[in-house]
C-alpha cells in the first residue's frame, strides 16, 4: 500500500488560513523580525507602521473619505508600506541606494507588487518623496494614497521623536501641499475628538489595529497570495526556512493522502506545515543561518522556536492546526520536544507532520549541509523508525515509495512558488537607474 502513489491521483490541498489570520500572523512575524538588532543598527519595528496605519485610517474616518480611499486599502497599504526595510536585516543584503527610506520604499513596492493581493494600489509607493499633484491624484488614486500615508508616517515619526507632544504649526509643516484634502486639519480634528495622540502614546490603539486586522476579507485566490506573502517574509530572516516550509507542507499533504486522511485532514496538515516553523522568526539569524553545527547553547535557543510558534499561532488559527504544528518535533518514544510527548499523546496528523518535517530537513539544502541522497534519507528514517521514534506506517510511505513521493512534492510545491526572483531583478534595475 505504501509503495504506490495514491490511486485517486494527486489531491491539491487548500490552505485553511483566512485573510484576517494571515494579516495578524504577518504582523507578529514582522514584530519578531524587527526586534533583532544587527551590529548596533536599530531595525524597523512593525509598531511604527501600525501607528502610521492608525493615524491614516483615523484621518480618512474624520474626513469621510472612504469612497475615495476604502478603509481596508488604507489600513493594509499603511501597515505594510515599510515592509522592504526588513529585507536588509541580514548583512549580505545590501543596496546601492544611499537613502535608506527610498531604498526601503522601493523594495516595498516590488515586494508588494509580486507578493500581495493589493494590485495597482501598490503604485502609491512610487510617489515617495514626490511633490503632491492634485491633478494627477484625481486620475491616479495611488497618488492620493501616497499623499495620505506618507503624511501619516511623518506625523508618526514626529510624535515618536517629540515624546508625543506637538503644535498645530509643527504638524502643518509636515504637509506643505496647499491643495487636495486638508490632512493636517483632519488629523488635528481627529485628535481633538478622539484623542488620537494619547491613544497612540499609551498603546491602546493596538486594540483597533487588532480589530481592523480581524475584519480583513479576500476571496480564496487573494487570500492565498497573503499566505504566500507570509511564507516569503521568512526569507528576510532565513532563505532555508522558506524552502523547508514549502517542502514540509507538501510532504505532509502527500503523506496524508497515502495514509487515507480525509481532504479536510490533508488541508489541516498542509496548513500546519506552512506554519510549523513560524516561530523561527523569533530566533536570531546568526543561529538560523549558521554554517556549522550549532553549539549546545545555540541549539537550546533554536529549540525554542516551537514555543515561539505556539505563541504566534495561539488564538489566531484553529486549535487543531496549532496543535499539529506545535508537535512537529515530538517523537513516539518521548525523546522529542518541547513536551516530550509519547505515542499515546500524538495523533496520526502529528505523526505525519513529524515525518514530513524530517524528510524535508534531510532533502533540503541548508547553510551547513547539502541535500542528503535518497539512500541516506531512507536509511536515517528507517533507523529512527526502528528506534521507536517515528510511526512505522507513515515512515513506510517514505522508505518504500520515495521517488513518487518526491515527485508529488515537486508538483505541489509549484503552487507555493512565487516570482521572488522578479522582485530582486526589478529592484536591482531600479538601483541602476537611481545611480545613473
Coordinates of C-alpha atoms in Angstrom, one line a residue, residues 23-24 27 50-51 53-55 57-58 61 71 75 79 194-196 199-200 202-216:
X23 CA -2.6 39.6 8.3
X24 CA -2.3 39.0 12.1
X27 CA 2.2 41.4 11.8
X50 CA 0.8 50.1 12.9
X51 CA 0.8 53.6 14.4
X53 CA -1.9 52.9 9.8
X54 CA -3.9 54.0 12.8
X55 CA -3.3 57.7 12.1
X57 CA -7.3 55.4 9.0
X58 CA -8.4 58.0 11.6
X61 CA -12.7 58.4 9.0
X71 CA -10.5 51.8 4.8
X75 CA -5.1 50.2 6.5
X79 CA 0.6 48.7 7.6
X194 CA -10.8 61.0 19.6
X195 CA -7.6 61.6 21.5
X196 CA -5.5 60.0 18.7
X199 CA -4.3 56.5 22.2
X200 CA -1.0 56.0 20.3
X202 CA -0.4 54.5 25.7
X203 CA -0.7 51.7 23.1
X204 CA -4.4 51.3 23.4
X205 CA -4.6 52.0 19.6
X206 CA -3.5 48.4 19.1
X207 CA -7.0 47.2 20.1
X208 CA -8.2 49.0 16.9
X209 CA -5.4 47.5 14.9
X210 CA -6.3 44.0 16.0
X211 CA -10.0 44.7 15.3
X212 CA -9.2 46.0 11.8
X213 CA -6.9 43.1 11.1
X214 CA -9.5 40.6 12.2
X215 CA -12.1 42.1 9.8
X216 CA -10.0 41.8 6.6

